[in-house]
Coordinates of C-alpha atoms in Angstrom, one line a residue:
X1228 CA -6.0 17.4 -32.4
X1229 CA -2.6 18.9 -33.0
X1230 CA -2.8 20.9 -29.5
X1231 CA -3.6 16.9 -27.5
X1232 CA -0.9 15.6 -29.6
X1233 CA 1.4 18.2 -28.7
X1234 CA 0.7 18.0 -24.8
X1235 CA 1.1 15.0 -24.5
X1236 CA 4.1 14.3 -26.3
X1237 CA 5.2 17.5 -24.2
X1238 CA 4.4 15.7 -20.7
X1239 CA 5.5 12.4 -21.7
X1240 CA 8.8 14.3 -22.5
X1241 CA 8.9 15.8 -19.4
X1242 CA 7.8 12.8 -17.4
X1243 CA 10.8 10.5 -18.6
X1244 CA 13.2 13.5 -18.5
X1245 CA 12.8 13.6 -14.7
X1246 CA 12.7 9.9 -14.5
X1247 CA 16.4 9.5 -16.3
X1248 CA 17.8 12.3 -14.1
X1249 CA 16.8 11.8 -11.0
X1250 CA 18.0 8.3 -11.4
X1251 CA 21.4 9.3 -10.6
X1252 CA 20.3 9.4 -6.9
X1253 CA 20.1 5.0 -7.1
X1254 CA 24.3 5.1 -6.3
X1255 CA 24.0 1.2 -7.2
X1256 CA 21.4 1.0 -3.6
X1257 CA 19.2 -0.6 -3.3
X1258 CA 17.3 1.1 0.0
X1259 CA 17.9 4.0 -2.6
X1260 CA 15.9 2.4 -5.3
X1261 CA 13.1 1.0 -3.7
X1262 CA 12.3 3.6 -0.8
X1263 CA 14.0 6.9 -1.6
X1264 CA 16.7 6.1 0.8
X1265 CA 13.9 7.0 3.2
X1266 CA 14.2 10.3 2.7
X1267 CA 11.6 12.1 1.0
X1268 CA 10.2 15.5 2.5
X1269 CA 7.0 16.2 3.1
X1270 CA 6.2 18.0 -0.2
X1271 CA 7.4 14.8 -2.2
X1272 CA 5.8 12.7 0.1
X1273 CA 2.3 14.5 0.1
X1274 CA 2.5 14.5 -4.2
X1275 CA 3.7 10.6 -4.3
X1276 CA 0.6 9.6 -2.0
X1277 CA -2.1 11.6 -3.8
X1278 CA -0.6 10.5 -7.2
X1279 CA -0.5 7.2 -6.4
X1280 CA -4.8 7.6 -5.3
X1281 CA -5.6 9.7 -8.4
X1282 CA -4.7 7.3 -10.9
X1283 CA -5.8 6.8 -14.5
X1284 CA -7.7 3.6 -13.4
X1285 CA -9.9 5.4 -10.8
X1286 CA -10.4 8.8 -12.8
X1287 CA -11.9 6.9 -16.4
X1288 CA -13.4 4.4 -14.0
X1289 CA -15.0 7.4 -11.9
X1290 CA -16.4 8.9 -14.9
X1291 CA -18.1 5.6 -16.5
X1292 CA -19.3 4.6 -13.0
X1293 CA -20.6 8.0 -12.5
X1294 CA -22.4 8.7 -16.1
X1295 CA -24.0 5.1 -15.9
X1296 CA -25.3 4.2 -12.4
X1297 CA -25.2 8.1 -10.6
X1298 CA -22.5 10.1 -8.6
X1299 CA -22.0 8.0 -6.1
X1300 CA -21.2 4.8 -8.1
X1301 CA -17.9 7.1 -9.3
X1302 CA -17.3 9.3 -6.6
X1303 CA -16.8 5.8 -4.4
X1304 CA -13.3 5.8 -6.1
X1305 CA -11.8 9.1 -4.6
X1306 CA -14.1 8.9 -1.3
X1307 CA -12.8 5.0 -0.7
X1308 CA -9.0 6.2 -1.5
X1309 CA -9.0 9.5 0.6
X1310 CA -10.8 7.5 3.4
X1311 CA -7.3 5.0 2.8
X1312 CA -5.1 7.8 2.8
X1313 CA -7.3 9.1 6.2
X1314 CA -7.3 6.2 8.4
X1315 CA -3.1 5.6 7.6
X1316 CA -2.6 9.1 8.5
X1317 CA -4.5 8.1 12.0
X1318 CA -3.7 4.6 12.7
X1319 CA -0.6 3.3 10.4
X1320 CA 1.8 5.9 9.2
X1321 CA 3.6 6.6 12.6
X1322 CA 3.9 3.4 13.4
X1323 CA 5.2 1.7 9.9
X1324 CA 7.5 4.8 9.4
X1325 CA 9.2 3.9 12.0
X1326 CA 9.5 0.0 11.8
X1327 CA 12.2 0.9 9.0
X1328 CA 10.6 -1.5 6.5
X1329 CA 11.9 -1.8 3.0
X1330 CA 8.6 -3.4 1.3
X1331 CA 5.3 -4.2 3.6
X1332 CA 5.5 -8.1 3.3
X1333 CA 8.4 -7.4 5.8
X1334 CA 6.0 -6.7 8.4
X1335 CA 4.6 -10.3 8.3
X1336 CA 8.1 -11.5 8.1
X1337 CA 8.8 -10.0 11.4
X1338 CA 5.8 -10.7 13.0
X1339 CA 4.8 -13.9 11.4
X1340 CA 7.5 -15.5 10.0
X1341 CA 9.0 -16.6 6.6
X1342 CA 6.2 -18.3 5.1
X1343 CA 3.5 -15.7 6.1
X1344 CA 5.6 -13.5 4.1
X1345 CA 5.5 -15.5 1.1
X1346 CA 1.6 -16.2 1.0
X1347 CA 1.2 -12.5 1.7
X1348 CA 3.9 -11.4 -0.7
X1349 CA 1.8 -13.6 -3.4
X1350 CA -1.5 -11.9 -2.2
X1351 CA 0.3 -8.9 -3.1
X1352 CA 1.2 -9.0 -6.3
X1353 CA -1.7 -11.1 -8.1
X1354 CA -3.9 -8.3 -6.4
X1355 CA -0.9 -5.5 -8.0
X1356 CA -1.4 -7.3 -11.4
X1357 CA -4.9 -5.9 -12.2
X1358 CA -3.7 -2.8 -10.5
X1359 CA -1.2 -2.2 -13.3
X1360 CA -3.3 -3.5 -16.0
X1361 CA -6.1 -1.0 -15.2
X1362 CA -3.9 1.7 -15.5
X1363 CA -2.2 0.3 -19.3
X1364 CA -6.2 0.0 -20.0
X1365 CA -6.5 3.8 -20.0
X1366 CA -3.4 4.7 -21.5
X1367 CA -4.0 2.4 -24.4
X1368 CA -7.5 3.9 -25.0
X1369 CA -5.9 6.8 -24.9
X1370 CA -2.8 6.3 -27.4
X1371 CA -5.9 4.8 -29.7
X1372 CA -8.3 7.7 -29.6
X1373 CA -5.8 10.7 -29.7
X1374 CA -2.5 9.3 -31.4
X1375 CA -4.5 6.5 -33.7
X1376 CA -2.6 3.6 -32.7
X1377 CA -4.6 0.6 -31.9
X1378 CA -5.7 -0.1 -28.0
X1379 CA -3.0 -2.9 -27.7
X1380 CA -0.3 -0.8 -29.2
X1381 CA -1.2 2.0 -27.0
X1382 CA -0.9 -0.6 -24.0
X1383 CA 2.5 -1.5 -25.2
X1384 CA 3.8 1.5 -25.7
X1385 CA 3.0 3.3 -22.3
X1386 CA 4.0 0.1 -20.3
X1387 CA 7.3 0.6 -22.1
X1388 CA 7.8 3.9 -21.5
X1389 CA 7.2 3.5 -17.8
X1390 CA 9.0 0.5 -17.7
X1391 CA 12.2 2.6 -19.0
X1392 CA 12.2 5.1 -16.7
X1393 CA 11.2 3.2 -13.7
X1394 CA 14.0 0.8 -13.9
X1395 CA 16.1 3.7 -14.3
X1396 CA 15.2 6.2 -10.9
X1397 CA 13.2 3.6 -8.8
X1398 CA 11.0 5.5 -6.1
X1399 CA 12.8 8.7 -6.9
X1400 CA 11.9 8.6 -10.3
X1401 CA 8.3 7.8 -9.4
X1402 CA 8.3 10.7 -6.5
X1403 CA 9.5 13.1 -8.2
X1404 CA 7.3 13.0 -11.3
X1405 CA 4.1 12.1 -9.2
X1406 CA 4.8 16.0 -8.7
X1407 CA 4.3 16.7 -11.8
X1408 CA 1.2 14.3 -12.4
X1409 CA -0.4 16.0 -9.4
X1410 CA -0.2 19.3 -10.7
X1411 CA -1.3 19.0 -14.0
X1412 CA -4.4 16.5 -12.0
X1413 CA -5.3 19.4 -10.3
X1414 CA -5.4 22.2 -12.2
X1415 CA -7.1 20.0 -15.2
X1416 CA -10.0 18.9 -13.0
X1417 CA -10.9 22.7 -11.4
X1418 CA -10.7 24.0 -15.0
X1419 CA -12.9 21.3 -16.2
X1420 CA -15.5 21.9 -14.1
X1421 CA -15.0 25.6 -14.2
X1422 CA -15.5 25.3 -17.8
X1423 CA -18.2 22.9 -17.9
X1424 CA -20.3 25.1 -15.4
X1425 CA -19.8 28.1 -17.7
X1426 CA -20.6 26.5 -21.0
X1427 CA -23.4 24.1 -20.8
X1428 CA -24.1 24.3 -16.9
X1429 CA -24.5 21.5 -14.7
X1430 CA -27.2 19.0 -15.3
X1431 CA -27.7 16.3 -13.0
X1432 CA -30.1 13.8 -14.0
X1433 CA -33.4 12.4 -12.0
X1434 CA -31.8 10.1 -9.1
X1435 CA -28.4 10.5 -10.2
X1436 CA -26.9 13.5 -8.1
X1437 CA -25.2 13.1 -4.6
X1438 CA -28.3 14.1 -2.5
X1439 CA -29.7 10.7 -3.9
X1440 CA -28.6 8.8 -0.5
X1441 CA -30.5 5.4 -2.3
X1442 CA -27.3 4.6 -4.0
X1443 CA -25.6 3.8 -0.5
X1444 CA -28.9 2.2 0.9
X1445 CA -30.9 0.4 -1.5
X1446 CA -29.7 -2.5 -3.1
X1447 CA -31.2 -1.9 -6.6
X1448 CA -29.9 1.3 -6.9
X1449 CA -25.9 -0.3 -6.8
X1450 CA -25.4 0.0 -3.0
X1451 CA -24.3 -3.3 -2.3
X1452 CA -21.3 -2.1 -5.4
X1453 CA -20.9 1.3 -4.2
X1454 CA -20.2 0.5 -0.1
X1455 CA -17.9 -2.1 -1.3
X1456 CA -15.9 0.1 -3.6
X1457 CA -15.7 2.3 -1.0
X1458 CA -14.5 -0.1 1.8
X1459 CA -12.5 -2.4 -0.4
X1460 CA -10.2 1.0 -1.8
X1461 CA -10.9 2.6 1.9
X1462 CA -9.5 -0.4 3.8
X1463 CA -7.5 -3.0 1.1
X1464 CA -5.4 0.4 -0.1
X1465 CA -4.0 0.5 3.5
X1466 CA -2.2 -2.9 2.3
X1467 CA -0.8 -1.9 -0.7
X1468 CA 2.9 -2.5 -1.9
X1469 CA 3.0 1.0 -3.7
X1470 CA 1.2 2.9 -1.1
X1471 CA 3.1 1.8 1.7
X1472 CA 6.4 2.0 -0.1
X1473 CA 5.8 6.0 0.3
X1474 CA 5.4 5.8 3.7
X1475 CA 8.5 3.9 4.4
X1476 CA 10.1 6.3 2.3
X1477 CA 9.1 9.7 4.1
X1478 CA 12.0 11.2 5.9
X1479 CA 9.8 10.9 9.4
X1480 CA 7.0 9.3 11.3
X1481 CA 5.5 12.9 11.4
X1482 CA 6.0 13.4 7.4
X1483 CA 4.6 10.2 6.6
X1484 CA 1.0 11.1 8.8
X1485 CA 1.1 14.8 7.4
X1486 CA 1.8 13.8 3.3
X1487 CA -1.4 10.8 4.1
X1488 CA -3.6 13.9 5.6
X1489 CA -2.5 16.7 3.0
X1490 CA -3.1 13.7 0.0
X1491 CA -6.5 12.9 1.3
X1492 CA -7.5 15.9 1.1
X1493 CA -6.2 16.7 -2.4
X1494 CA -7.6 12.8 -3.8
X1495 CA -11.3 14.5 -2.7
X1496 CA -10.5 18.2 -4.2
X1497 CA -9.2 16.4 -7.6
X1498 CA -11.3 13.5 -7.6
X1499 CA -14.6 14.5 -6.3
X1500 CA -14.9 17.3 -9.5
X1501 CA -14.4 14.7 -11.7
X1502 CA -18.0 12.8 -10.7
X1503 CA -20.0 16.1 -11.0
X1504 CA -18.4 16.4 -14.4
X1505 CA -19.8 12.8 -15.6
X1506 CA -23.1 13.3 -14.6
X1507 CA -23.6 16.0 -17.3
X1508 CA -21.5 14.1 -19.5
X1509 CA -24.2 12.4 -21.5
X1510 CA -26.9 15.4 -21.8
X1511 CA -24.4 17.5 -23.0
X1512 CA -22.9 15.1 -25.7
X1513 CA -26.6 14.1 -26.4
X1514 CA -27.1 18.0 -27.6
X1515 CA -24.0 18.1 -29.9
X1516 CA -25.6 14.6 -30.9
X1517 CA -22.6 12.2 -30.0
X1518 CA -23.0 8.9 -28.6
X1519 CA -20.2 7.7 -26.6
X1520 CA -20.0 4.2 -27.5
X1521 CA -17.7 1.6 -26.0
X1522 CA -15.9 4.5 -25.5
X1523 CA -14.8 5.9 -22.3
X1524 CA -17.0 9.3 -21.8
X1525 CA -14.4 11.2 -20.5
X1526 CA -12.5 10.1 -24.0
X1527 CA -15.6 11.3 -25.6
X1528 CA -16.3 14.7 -23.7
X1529 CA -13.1 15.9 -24.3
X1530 CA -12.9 14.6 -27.9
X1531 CA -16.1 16.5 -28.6
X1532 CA -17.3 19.5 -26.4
X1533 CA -13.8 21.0 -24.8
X1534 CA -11.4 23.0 -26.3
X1535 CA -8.9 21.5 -27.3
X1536 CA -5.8 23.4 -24.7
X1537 CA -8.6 22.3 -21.8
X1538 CA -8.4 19.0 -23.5
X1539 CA -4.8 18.9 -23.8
X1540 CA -4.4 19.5 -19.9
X1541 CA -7.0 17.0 -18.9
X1542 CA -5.6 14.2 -20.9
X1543 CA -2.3 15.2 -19.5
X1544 CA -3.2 14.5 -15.9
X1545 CA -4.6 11.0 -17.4
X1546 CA -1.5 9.9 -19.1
X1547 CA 0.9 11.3 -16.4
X1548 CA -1.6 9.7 -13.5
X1549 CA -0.9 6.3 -15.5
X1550 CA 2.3 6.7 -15.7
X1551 CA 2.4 7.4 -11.6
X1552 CA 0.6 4.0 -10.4
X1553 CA 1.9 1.9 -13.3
X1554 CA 5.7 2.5 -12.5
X1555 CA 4.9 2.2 -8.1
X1556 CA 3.0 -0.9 -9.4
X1557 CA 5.9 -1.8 -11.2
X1558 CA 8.9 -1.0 -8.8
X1559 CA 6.6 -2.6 -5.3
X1560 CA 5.9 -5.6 -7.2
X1561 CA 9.3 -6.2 -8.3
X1562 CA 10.3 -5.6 -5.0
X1563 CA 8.3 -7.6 -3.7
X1564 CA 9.2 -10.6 -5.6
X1565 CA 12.8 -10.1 -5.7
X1566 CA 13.2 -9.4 -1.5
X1567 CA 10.3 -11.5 -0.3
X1568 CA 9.7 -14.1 -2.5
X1569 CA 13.1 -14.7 -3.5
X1570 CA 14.7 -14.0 -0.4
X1571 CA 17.6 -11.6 -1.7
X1572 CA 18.6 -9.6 1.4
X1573 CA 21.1 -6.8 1.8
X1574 CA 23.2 -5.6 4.6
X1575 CA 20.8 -2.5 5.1
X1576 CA 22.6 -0.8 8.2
X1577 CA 25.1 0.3 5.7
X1578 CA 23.2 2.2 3.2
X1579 CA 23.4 5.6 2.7
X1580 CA 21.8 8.0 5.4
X1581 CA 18.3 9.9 4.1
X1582 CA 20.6 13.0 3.5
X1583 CA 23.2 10.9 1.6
X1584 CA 20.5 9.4 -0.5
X1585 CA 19.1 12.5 -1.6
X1586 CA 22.2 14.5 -2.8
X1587 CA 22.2 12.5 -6.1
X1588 CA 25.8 11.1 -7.3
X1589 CA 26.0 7.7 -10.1
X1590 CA 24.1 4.8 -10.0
X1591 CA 26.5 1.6 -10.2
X1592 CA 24.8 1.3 -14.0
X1593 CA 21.1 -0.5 -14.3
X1594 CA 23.2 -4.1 -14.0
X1595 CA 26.9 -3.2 -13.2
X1596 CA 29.0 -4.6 -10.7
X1597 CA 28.7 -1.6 -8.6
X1598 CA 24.6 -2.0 -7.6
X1599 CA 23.5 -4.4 -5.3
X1600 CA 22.2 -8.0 -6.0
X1601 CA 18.9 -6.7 -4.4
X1602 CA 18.7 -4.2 -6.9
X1603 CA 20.1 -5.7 -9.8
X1604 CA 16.8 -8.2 -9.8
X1605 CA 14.7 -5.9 -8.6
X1606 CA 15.3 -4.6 -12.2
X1607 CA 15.4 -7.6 -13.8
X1608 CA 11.7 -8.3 -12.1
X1609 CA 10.5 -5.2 -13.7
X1610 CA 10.1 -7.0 -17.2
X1611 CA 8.1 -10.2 -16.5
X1612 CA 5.8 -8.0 -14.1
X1613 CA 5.5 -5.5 -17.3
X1614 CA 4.4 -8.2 -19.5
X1615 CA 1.9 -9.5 -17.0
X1616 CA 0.3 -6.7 -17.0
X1617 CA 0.1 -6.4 -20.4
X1618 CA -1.4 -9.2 -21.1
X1619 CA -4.4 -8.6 -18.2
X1620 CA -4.7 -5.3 -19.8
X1621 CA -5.6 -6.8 -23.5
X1622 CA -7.7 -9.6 -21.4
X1623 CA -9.8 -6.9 -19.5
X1624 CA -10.3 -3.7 -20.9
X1625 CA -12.5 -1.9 -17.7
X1626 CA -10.3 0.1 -16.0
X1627 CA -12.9 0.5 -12.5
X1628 CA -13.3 -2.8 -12.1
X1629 CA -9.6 -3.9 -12.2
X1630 CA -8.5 -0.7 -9.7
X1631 CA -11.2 -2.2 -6.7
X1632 CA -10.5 -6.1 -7.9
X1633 CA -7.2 -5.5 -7.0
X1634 CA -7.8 -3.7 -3.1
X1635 CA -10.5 -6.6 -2.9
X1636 CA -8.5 -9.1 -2.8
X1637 CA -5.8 -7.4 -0.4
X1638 CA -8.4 -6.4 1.8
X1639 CA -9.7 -9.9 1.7
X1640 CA -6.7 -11.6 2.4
X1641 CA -3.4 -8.9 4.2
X1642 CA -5.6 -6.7 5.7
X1643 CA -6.7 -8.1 9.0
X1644 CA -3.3 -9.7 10.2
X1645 CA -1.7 -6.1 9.8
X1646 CA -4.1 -4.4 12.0
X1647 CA -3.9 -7.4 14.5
X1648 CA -0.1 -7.8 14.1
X1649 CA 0.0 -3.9 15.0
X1650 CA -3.0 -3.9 17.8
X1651 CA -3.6 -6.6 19.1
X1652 CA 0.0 -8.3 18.7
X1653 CA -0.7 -10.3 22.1
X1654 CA -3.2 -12.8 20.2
X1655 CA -1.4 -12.8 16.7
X1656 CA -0.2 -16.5 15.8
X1657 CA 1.5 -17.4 12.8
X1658 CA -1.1 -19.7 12.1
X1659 CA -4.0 -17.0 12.8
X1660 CA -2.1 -14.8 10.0
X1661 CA -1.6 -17.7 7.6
X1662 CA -5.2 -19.0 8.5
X1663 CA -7.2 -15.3 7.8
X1664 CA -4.8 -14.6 4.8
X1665 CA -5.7 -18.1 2.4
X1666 CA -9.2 -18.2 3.6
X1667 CA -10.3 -14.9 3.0
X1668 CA -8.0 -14.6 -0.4
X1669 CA -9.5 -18.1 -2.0
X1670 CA -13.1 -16.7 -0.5
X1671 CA -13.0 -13.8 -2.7
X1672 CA -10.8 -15.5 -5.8
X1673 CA -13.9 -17.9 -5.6
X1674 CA -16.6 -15.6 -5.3
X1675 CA -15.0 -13.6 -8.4
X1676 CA -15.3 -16.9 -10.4
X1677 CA -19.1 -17.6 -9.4
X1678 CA -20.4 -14.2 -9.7
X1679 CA -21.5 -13.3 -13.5
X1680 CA -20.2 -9.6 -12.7
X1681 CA -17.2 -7.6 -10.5
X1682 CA -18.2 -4.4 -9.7
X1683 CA -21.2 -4.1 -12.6
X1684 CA -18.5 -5.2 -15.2
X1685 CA -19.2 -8.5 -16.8
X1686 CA -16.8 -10.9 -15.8
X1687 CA -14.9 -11.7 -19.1
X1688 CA -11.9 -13.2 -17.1
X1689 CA -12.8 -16.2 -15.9
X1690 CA -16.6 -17.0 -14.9
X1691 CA -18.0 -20.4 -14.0
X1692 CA -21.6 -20.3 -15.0
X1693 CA -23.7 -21.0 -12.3
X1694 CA -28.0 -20.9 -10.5
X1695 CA -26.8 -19.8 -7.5
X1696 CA -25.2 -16.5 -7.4
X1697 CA -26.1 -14.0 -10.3
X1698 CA -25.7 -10.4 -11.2
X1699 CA -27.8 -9.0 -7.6
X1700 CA -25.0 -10.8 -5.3
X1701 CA -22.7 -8.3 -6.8
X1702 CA -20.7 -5.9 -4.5
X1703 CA -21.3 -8.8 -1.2
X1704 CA -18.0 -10.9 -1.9
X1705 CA -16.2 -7.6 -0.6
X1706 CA -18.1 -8.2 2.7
X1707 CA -18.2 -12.1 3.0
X1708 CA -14.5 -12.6 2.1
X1709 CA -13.4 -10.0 4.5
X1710 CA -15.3 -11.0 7.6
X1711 CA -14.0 -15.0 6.1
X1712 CA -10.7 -13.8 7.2
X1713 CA -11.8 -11.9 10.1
X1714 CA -13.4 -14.7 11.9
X1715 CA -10.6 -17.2 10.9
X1716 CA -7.7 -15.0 12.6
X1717 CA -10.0 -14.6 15.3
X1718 CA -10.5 -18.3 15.9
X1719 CA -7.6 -20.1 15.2
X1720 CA -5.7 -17.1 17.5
X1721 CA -8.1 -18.4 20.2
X1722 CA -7.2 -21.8 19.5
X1723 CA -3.9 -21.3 19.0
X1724 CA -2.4 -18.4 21.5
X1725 CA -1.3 -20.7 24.5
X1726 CA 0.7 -23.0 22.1
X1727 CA 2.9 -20.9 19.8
X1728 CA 5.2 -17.9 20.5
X1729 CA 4.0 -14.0 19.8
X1730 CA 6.8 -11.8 18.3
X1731 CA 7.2 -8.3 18.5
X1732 CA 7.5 -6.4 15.0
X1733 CA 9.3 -3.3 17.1
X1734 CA 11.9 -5.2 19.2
X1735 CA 13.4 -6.3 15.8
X1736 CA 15.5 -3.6 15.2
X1737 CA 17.8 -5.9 12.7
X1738 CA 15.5 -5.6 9.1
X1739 CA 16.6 -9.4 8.2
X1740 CA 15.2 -10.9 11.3
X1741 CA 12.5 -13.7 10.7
X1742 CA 10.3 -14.3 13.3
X1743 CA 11.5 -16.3 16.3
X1744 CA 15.0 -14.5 16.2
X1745 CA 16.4 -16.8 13.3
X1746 CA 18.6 -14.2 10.7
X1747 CA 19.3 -14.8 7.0

């Protein structure tokens, strides 16, 4: 136990070191603080994408989903968020690279207008709420396994930690360290499996393994669960605040596709191993006689049957992977909230050049005179969004269920007036956007709150007992609420496309232009 406590105290050392001193690239900017100055090479850029797919929420929640319902119930986690990181790399990152965007609700600013940039700035960050909570969820189970605090001071004291440094370094903090986290991910997932291979060999139980093609087809083996985990990560991560933060921040249209290819690629080769692990999970802690409880059985295998350097490595990756997505979920949200909700804008033609950005220098101070208003309550965001987290974390401990919650209800309600804003801009109202984005949000808010269970997770939220929709419905409110806000964009655009005005995203070169040519 000495050797876990050790490495992790090392990487959570290491991990706010390179927060703090990266920090000093800020310069009191806010462009800086939120997207890297837009400067981040492709080897940043490629680590900060796959980090931000391979967090703690979708490795613990991989390795439940896998050990209780078959491979394919956890592997739908890494396949859904490398299929995300795929399709950007084809369809999106070009083209949102070079929109100069600071935080994606400015798309629907420029496209839709001012108050489709509020309802889909509100979208984003109750959606980037259970997002961060998930990830607190696994670092507090953590903290209370191998430290021996309890599961809510765990929570608190890895939202604090990543609260510290976040505020600090913004995006370059998070880049720079998502490095780090995907290093230590990969090498601790091949050795895990190596190791497990050698040691007790792979057992995959009856109708559990990846050639078992009834868990995507039959409904009572969880495929209804598993296609919708894979479409609401593979299609509602394309609209998320964090995710598309790093593509805005890549120093290139070219960067930003290559990084979303090369981290597809590495979500699978970390993710994938991860699955295969779980499925031998409980045969081999059934041998050494150990029941895993309540307890997550990752938590458990390592605790029990690995070394305890392999262990040390392992649980590295998962505190540094919550550490990655908590402080993007963090910074984007803030963002968010400060910029689009709040409507602080800054004069961005005069920030510092990519190259500028990235030679360092001193940050204005985390509230001094010499940062930015944008910035300043950007910062000052960071807390309330913290403490909301928190408290979703204590509220609902299951750490699978929050990560695909969360792309849910952004595929549900963002996703289709980006991709019809982008394609199909010669039919995209205002009203079609604003139409598609409440209907299919309050479609899948209210299909959460009938439905006895999210995701095979009992719904200990907020559940309205009900006869009509039980336990089997499961996995369809993915599918209904998404075609809900298909079909409304599709009609009201009909309805709607001779009377109001279509604005062009790319003639906007000015980044504080609303829709219809009015500027803050």
């Amino acid at each position: 136990m000495s050797v876990i406590l050790y490495g992790l105290a090392a990487t959570i050392v290491t991990m706010m070191a390179i927060g703090f001193y990266v920090a000093k690239k800020v310069k009191g900017d806010s462009i800086n603080y939120i997207v890297a100055g837009r400067g981040l090479i492709l080897p940043l850029a490629a680590a900060t994408l796959m980090a931000q797919s391979l967090d703690s929420n979708a490795t613990l929640g991989n390795t439940d989903l896998a050990a209780g319902f078959g491979f394919w119930a956890g592997a739908a986690l890494p396949v859904g968020l490398a299929l995300c990181l795929f399709l950007t790399g084809l369809f999106f990152a070009k083209p949102m690279n070079r929109l100069n965007l600071t935080t994606l609700p400015d798309f629907y600013r420029r496209k839709y207008g001012r108050t489709a940039e509020i309802v889909a700035s509100v979208i984003m960050s109750v959606a980037y709420a259970f997002l961060l909570a998930g990830n607190l969820v696994a670092g507090g189970y953590l903290f209370q396994i191998f430290v021996g605090t309890s599961f809510q001071l765990g929570v608190f004291i890895i939202a604090g930690l990543v609260l510290a440094y976040t505020v600090a370094g913004g995006l370059f903090s998070v880049a720079y360290t998502d490095v780090i986290q995907a290093g230590i991910a990969f090498v601790g997932s091949i050795a895990l499996i190596v190791y497990i291979t050698a040691n007790y060999g792979l057992t995959i139980p009856s109708g559990m393994g990846p050639t078992n093609l009834g868990q995507l087809t039959d409904p009572s083996q969880g495929a209804y669960i598993n296609l919708a985990t894979i479409v609401a990560l593979g299609l509602g991560d394309i609209v998320a605040i964090d995710f598309m933060e790093r593509v805005f921040a890549a120093d290139s249209p070219e960067t930003a596709q290559k990084a979303c290819f090369i981290g597809a690629a590495g979500t699978l080769v970390i993710g994938v191993p991860f699955s295969v692990v779980a499925l031998s999970a409980n045969p081999i802690l059934a041998s050494l006689g150990v029941e895993a409880g309540n307890q997550a059985v990752l938590y458990t295998l390592l605790q029990n049957a690995i070394p305890p350097w392999l262990a040390a490595l392992v649980l590295a990756g998962i505190v540094a992977a919550s550490f990655s997505t908590s402080d993007g979920a963090i910074l984007g949200t803030s963002a968010v909230i400060a910029r689009n909700i709040g409507n602080i804008r800054v004069d961005e033609e005069s920030t510092a050049s990519p190259a500028t950005a990235a030679d360092g220098g001193v940050d204005g101070g985390f509230f001094g005179s010499e940062s930015d208003k944008l910035l300043t309550v950007t910062r000052l965001m960071s807390v309330p969004i913290t403490l909301l987290g928190v408290f979703l974390a204590i509220r609902v401990s299951a750490t699978g269920m929050l990560l695909v919650l969360a792309f849910d209800i952004m595929l549900a309600g963002a996703f289709v007036p980006l991709v019809m804003g982008l394609y199909w801009s010669d039919i995209a109202t205002t009203p079609a956007a604003l139409g598609s984005m409440v209907a299919g949000s309050a479609t899948r808010l209210v299909l959460f709150v009938l439905v006895p269970t999210t995701y095979a997770y009992e719904n200990t939220l907020l559940y309205i007992p009900n006869d009509i929709f039980t336990a089997a419905f499961d996995g369809l409110p993915t599918f209904i609420a998404a075609a809900v806000g298909l079909v409304s964009f599709l009609v009201i655009a009909y309805v709607t496309k001779d009377d109001y005005p279509i604005y062009s995203v790319e003639k906007q070169s000015n980044p504080n232009i609303v829709a219809g040519g009015e500027e803050d």
